[in-house]
CSV table of N, CA, C and O in Angstrom, one decimal:
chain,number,residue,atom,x,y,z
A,1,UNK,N,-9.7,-14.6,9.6
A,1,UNK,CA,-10.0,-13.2,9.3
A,1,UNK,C,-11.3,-13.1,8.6
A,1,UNK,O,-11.6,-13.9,7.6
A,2,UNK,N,-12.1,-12.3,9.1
A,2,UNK,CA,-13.7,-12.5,8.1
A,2,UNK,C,-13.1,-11.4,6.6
A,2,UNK,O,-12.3,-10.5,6.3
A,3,UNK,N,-14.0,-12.0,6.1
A,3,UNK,CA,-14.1,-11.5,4.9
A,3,UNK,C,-14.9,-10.0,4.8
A,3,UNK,O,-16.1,-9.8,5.1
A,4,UNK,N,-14.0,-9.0,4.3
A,4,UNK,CA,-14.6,-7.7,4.5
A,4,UNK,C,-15.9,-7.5,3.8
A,4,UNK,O,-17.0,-7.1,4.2
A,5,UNK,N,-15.3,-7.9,2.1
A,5,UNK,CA,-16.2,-7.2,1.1
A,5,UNK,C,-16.8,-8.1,0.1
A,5,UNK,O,-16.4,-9.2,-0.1
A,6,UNK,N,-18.2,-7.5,-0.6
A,6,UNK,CA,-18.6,-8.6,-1.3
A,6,UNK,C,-19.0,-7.7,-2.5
A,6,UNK,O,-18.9,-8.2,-3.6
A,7,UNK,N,-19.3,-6.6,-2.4
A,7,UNK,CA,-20.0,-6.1,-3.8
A,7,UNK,C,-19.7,-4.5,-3.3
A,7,UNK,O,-19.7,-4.0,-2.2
A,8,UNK,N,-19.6,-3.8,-4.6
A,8,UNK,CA,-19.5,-2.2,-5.0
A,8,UNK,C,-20.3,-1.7,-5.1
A,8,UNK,O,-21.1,-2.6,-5.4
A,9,UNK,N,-21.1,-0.2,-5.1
A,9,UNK,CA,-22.4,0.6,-5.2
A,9,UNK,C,-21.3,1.5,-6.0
A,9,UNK,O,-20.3,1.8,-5.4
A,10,UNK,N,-21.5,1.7,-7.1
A,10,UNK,CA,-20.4,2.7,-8.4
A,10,UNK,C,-21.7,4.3,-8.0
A,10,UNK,O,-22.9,4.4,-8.2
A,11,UNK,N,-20.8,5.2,-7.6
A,11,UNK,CA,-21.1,6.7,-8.3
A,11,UNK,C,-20.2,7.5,-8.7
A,11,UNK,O,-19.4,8.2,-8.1
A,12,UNK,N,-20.4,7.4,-10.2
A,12,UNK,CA,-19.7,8.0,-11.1
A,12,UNK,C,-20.1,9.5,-11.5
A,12,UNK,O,-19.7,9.6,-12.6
A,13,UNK,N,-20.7,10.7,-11.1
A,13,UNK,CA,-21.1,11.5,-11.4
A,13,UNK,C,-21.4,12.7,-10.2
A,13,UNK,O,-21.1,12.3,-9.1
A,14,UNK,N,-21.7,13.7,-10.2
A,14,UNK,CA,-21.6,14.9,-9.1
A,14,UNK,C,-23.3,14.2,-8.7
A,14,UNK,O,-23.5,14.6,-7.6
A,15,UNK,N,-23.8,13.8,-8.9
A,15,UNK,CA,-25.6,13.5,-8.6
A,15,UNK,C,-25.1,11.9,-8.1
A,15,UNK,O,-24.7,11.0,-8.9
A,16,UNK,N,-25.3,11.8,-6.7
A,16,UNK,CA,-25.1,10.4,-6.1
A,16,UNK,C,-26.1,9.4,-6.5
A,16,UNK,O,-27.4,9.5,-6.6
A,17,UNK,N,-25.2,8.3,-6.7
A,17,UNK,CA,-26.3,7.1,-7.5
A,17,UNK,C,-25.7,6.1,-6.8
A,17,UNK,O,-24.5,6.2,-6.4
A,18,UNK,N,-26.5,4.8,-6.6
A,18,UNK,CA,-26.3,3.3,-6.2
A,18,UNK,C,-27.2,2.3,-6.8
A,18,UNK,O,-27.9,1.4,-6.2
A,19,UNK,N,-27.0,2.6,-8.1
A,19,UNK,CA,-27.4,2.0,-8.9
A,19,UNK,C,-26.8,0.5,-9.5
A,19,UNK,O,-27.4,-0.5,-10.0
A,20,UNK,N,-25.6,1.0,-9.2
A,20,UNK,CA,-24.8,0.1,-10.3
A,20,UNK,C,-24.3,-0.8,-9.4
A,20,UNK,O,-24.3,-0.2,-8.3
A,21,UNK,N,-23.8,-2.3,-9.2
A,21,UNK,CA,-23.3,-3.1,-8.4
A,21,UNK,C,-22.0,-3.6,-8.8
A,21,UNK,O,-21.6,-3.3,-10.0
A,22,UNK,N,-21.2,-4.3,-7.9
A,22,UNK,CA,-20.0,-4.5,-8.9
A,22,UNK,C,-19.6,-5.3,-7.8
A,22,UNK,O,-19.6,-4.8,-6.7
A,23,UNK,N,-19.2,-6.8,-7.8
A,23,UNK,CA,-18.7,-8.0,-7.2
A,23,UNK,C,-17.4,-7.3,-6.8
A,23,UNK,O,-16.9,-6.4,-7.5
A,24,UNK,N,-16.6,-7.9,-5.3
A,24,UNK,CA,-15.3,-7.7,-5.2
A,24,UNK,C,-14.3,-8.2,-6.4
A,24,UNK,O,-13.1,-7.9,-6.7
A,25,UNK,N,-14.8,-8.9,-6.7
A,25,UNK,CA,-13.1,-9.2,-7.8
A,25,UNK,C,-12.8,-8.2,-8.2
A,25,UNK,O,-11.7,-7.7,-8.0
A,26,UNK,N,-14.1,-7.4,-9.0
A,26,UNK,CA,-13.7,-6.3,-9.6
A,26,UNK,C,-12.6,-5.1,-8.8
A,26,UNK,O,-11.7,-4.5,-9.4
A,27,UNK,N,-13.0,-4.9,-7.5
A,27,UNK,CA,-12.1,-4.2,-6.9
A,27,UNK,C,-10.7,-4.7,-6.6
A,27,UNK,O,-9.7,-4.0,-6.4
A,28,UNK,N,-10.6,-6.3,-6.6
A,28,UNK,CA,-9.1,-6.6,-6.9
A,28,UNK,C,-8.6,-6.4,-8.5
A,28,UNK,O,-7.6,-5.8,-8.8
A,29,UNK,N,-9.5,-6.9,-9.4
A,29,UNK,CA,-9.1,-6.5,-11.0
A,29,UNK,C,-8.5,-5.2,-10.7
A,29,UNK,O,-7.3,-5.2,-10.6
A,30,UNK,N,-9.1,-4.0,-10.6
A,30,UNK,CA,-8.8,-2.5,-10.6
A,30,UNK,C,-7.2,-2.8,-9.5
A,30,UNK,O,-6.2,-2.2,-9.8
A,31,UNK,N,-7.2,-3.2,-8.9
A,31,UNK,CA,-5.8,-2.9,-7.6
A,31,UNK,C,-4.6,-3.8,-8.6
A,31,UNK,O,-3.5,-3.3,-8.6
A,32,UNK,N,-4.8,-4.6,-9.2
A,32,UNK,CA,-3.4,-5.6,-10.2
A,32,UNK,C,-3.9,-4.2,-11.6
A,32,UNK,O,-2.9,-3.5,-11.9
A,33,UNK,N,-4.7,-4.0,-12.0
A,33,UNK,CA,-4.5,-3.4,-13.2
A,33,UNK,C,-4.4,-2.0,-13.7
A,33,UNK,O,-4.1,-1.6,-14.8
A,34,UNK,N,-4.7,-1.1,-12.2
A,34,UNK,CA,-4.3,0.4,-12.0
A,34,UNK,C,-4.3,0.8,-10.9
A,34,UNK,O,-5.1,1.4,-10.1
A,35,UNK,N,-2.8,-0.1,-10.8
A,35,UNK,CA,-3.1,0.6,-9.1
A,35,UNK,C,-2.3,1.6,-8.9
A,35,UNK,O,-2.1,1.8,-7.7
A,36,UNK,N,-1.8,2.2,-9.6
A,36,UNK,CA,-1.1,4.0,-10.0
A,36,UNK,C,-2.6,5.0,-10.0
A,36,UNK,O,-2.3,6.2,-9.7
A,37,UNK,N,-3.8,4.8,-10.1
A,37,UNK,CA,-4.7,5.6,-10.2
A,37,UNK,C,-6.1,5.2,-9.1
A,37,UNK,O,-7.1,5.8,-8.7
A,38,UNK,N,-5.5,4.2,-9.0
A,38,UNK,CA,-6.8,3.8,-7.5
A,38,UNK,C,-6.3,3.8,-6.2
A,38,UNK,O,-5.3,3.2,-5.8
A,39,UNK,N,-7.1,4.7,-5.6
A,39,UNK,CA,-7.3,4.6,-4.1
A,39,UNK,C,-8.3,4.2,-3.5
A,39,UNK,O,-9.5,4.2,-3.9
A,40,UNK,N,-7.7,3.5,-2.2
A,40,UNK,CA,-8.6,2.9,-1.4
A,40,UNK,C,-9.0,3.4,-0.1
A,40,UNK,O,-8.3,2.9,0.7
A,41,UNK,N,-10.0,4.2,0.4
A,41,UNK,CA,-9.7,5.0,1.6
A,41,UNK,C,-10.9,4.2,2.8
A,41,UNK,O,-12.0,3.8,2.3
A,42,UNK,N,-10.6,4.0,4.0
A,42,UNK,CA,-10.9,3.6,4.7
A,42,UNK,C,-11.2,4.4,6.1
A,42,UNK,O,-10.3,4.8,6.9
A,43,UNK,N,-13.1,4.5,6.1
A,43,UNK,CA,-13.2,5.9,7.0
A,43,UNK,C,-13.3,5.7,8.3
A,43,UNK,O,-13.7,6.6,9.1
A,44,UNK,N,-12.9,4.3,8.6
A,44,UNK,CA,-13.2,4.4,10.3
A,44,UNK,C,-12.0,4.9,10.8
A,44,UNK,O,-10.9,5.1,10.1
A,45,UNK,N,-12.1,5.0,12.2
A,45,UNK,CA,-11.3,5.6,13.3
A,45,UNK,C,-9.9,4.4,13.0
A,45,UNK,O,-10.1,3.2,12.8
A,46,UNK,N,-8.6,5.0,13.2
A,46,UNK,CA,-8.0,4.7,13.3
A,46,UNK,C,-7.5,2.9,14.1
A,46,UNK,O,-6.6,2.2,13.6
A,47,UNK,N,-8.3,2.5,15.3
A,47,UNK,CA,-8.1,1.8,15.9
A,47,UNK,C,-8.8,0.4,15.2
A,47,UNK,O,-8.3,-0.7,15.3
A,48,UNK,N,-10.1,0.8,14.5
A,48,UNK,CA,-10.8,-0.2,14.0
A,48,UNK,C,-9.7,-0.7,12.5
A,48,UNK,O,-9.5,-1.8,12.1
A,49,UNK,N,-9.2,0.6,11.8
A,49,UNK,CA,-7.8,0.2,10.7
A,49,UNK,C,-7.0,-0.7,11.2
A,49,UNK,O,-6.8,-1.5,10.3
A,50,UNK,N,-6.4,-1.1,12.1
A,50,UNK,CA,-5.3,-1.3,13.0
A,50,UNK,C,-5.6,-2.6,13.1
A,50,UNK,O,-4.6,-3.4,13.1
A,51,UNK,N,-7.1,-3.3,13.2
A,51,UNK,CA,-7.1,-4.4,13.5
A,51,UNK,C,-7.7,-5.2,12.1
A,51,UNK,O,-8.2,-6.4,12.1
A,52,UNK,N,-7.5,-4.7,11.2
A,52,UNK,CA,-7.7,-5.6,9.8
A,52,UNK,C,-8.4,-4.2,8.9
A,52,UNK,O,-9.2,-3.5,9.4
A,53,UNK,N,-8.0,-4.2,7.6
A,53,UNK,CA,-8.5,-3.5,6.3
A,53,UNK,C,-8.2,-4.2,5.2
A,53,UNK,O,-7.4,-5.1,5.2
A,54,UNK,N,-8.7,-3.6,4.2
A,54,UNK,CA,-8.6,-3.6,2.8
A,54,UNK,C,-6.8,-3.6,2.2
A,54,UNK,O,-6.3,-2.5,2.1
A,55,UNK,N,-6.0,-4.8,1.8
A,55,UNK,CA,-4.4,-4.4,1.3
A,55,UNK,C,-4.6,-3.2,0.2
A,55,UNK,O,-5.4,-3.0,-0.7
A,56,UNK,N,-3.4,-2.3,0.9
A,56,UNK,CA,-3.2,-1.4,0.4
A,56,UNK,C,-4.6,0.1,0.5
A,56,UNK,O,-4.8,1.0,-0.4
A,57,UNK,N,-5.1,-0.1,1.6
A,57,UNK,CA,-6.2,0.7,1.8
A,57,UNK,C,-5.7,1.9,2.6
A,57,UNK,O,-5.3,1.6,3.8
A,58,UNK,N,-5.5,3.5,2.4
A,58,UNK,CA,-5.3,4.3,3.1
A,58,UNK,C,-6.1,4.8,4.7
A,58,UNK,O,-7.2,5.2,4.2
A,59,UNK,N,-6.1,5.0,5.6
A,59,UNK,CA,-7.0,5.0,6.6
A,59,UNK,C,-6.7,6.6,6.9
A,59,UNK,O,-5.8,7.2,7.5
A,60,UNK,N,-8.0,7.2,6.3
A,60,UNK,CA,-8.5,8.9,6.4
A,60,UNK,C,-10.3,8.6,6.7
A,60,UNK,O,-11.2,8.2,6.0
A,61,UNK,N,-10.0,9.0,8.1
A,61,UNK,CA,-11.3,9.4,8.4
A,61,UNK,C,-12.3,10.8,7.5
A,61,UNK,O,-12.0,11.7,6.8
A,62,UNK,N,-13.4,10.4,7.8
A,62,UNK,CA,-14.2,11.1,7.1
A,62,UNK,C,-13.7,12.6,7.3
A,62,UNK,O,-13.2,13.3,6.4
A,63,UNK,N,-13.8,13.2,8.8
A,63,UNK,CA,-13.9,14.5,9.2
A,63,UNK,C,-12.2,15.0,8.6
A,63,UNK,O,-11.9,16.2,8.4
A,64,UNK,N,-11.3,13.9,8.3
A,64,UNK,CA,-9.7,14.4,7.5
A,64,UNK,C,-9.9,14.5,6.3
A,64,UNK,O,-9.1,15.3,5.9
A,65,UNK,N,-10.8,13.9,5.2
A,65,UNK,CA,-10.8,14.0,3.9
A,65,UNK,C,-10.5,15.3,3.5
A,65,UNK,O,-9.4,15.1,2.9
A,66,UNK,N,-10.7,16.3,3.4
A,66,UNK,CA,-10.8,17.7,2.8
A,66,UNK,C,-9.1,18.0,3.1
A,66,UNK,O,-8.3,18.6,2.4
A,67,UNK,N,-9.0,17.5,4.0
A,67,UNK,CA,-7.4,17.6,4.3
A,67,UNK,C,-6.5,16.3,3.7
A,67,UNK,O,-5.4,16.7,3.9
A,68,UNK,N,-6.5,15.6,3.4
A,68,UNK,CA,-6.2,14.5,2.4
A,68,UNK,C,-5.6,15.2,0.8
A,68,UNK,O,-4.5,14.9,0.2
A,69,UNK,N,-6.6,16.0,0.4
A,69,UNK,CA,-5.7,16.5,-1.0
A,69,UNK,C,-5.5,15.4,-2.4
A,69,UNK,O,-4.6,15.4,-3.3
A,70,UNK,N,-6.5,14.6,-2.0
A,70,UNK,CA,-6.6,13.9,-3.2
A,70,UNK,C,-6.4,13.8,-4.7
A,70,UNK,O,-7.3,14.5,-5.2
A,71,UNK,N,-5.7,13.3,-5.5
A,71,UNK,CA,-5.7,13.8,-7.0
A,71,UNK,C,-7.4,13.7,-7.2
A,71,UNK,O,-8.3,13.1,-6.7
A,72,UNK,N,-7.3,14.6,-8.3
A,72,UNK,CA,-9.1,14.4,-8.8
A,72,UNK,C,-9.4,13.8,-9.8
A,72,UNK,O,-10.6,13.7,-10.2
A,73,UNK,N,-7.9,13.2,-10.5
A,73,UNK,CA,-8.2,11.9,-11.8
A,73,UNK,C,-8.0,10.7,-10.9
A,73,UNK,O,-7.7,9.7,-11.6
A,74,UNK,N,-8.0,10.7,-9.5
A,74,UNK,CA,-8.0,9.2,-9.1
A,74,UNK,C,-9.3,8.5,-8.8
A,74,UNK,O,-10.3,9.0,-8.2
A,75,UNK,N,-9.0,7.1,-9.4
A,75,UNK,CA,-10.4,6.5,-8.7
A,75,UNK,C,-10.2,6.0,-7.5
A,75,UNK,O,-9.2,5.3,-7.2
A,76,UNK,N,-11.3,6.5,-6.8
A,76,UNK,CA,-11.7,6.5,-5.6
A,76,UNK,C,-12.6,5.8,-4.8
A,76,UNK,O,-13.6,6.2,-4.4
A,77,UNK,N,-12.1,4.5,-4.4
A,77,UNK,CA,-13.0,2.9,-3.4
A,77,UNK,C,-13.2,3.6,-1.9
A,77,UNK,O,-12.2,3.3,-1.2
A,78,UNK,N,-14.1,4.3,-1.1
A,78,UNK,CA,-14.3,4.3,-0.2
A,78,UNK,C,-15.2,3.5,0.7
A,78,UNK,O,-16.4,3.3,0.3
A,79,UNK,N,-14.8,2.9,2.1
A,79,UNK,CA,-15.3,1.6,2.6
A,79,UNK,C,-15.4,2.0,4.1
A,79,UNK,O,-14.7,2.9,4.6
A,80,UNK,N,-16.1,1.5,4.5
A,80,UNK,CA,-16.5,2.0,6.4
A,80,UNK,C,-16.4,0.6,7.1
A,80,UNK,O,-15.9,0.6,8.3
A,81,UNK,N,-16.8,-0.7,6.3
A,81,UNK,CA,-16.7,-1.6,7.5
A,81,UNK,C,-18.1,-2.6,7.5
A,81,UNK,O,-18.3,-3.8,7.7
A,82,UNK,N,-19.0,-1.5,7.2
A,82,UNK,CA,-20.1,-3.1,7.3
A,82,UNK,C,-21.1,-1.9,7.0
A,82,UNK,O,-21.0,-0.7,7.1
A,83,UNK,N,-22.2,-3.0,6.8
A,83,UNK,CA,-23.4,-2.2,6.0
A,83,UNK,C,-24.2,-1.4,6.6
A,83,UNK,O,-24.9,-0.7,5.9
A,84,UNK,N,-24.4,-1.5,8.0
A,84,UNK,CA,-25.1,-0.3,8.3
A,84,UNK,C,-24.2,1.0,8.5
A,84,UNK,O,-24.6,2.0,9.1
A,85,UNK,N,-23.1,1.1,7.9
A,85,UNK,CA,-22.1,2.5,8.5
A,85,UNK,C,-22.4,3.4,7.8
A,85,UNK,O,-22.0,3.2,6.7
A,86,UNK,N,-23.0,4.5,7.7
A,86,UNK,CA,-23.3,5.7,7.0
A,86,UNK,C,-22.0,6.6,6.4
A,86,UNK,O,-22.1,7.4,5.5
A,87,UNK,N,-21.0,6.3,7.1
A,87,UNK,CA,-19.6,6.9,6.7
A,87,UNK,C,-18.8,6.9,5.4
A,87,UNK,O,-18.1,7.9,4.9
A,88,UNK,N,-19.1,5.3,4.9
A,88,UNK,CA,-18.8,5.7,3.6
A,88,UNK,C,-19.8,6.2,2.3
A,88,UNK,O,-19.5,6.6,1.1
A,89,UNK,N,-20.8,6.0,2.8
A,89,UNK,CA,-21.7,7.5,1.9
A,89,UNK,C,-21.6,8.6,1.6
A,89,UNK,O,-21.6,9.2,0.5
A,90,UNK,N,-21.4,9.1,3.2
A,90,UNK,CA,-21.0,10.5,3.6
A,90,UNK,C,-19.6,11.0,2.7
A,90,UNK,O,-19.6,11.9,1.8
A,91,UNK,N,-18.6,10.1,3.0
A,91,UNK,CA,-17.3,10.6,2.7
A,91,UNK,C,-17.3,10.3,1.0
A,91,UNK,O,-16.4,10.8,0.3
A,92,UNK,N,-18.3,9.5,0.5
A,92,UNK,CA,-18.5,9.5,-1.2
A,92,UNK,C,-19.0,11.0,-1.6
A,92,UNK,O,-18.4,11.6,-2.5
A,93,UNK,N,-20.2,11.4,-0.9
A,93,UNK,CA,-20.7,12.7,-1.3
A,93,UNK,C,-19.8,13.9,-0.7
A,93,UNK,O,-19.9,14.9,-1.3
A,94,UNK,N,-18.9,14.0,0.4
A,94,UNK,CA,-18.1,14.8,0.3
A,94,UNK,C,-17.0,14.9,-0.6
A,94,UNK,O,-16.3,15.9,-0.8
A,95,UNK,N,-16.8,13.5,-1.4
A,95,UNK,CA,-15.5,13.8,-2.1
A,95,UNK,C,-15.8,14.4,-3.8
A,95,UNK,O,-15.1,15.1,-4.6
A,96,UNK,N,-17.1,14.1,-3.9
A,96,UNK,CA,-17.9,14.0,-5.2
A,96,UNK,C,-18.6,15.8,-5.1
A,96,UNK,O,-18.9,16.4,-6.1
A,97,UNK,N,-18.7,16.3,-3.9
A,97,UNK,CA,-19.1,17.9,-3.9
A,97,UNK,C,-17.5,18.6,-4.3
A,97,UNK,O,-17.3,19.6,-5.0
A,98,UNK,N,-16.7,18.0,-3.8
A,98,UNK,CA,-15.4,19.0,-4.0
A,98,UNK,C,-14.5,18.6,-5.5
A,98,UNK,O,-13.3,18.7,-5.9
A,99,UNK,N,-15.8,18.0,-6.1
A,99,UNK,CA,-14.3,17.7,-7.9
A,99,UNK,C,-13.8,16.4,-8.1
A,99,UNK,O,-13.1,16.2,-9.1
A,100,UNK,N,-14.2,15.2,-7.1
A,100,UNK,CA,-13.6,13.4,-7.3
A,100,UNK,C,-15.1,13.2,-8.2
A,100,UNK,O,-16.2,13.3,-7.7
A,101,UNK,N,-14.9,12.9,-9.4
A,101,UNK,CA,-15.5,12.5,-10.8
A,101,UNK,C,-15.7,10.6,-10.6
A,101,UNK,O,-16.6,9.9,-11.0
A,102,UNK,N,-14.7,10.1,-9.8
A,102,UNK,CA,-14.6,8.4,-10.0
A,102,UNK,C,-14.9,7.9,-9.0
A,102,UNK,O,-14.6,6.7,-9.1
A,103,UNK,N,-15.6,8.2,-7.8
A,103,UNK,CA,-15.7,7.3,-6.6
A,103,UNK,C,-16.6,6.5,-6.2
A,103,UNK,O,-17.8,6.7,-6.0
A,104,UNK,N,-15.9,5.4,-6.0
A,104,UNK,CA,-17.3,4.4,-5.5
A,104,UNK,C,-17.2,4.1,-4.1
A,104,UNK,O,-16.2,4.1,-3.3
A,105,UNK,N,-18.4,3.7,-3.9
A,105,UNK,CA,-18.5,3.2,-2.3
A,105,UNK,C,-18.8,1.4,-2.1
A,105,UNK,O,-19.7,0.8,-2.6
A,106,UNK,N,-17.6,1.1,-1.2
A,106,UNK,CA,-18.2,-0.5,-1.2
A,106,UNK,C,-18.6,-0.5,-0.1
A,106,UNK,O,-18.2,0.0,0.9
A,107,UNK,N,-19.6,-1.4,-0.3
A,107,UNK,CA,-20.4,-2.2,0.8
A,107,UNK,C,-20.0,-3.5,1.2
A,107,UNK,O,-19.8,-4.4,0.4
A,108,UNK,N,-20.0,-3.7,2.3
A,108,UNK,CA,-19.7,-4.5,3.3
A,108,UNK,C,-20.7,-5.2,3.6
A,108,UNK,O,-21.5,-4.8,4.4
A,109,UNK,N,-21.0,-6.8,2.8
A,109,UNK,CA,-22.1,-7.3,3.2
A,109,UNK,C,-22.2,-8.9,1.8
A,109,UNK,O,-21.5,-9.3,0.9
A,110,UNK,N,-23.4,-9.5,2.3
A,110,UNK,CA,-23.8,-10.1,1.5
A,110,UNK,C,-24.2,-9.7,0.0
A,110,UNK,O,-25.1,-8.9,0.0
A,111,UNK,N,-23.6,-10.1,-1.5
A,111,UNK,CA,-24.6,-9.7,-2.6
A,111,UNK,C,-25.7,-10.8,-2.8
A,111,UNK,O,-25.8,-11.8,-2.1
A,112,UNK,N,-26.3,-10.7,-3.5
A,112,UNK,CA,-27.7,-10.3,-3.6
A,112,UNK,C,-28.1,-11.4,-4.6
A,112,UNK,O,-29.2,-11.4,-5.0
């Protein structure tokens, strides 16, 4: 199985930032130590879900988010698949226009 993830881009705030970096452990720390308040959403198509994701990762495409109904005290890991995918950007800045305060976007790739 390849290895999905290697590092986090954190935007914590209504003004998108990728500033901040954050190794995968950290996203396993967060899944053993709140995983009542963390979500993991996963924006590709259905079929690409099907053949390997993130444990415990929900699979909501980008264009379903708004329909998803998310709590807005959860934190929020959104992931596309590999580093050129624009999708989990997109679906960071749509969740962060409508009231998600916590979401970060991981990147799929080598750190640095």
């Amino acid at each position: 199985m390849h290895k999905l993830v290697s590092f986090l881009i954190l935007a914590t705030s209504p003004a998108w930032s990728a500033d901040t970096k954050t190794h995968v452990d950290d996203l396993r720390r967060l899944q053993l130590v709140s995983p009542q308040n963390l979500v993991i959403i996963d924006v590709r198509p259905p079929s690409d879900f099907a053949k390997g994701h993130i444990q415990g990762s929900r699979n909501i495409p980008v264009k379903n988010l708004a329909a998803a109904r998310l709590p807005l005290d959860s934190k929020i890991i959104v992931y596309c698949g590999e580093d050129s995918c624009p999708l989990g950007e997109q679906a960071a800045k749509s969740l962060i226009s409508v009231g998600h305060r916590d979401v970060q976007t991981l990147v799929v790739g080598r750190s640095s």
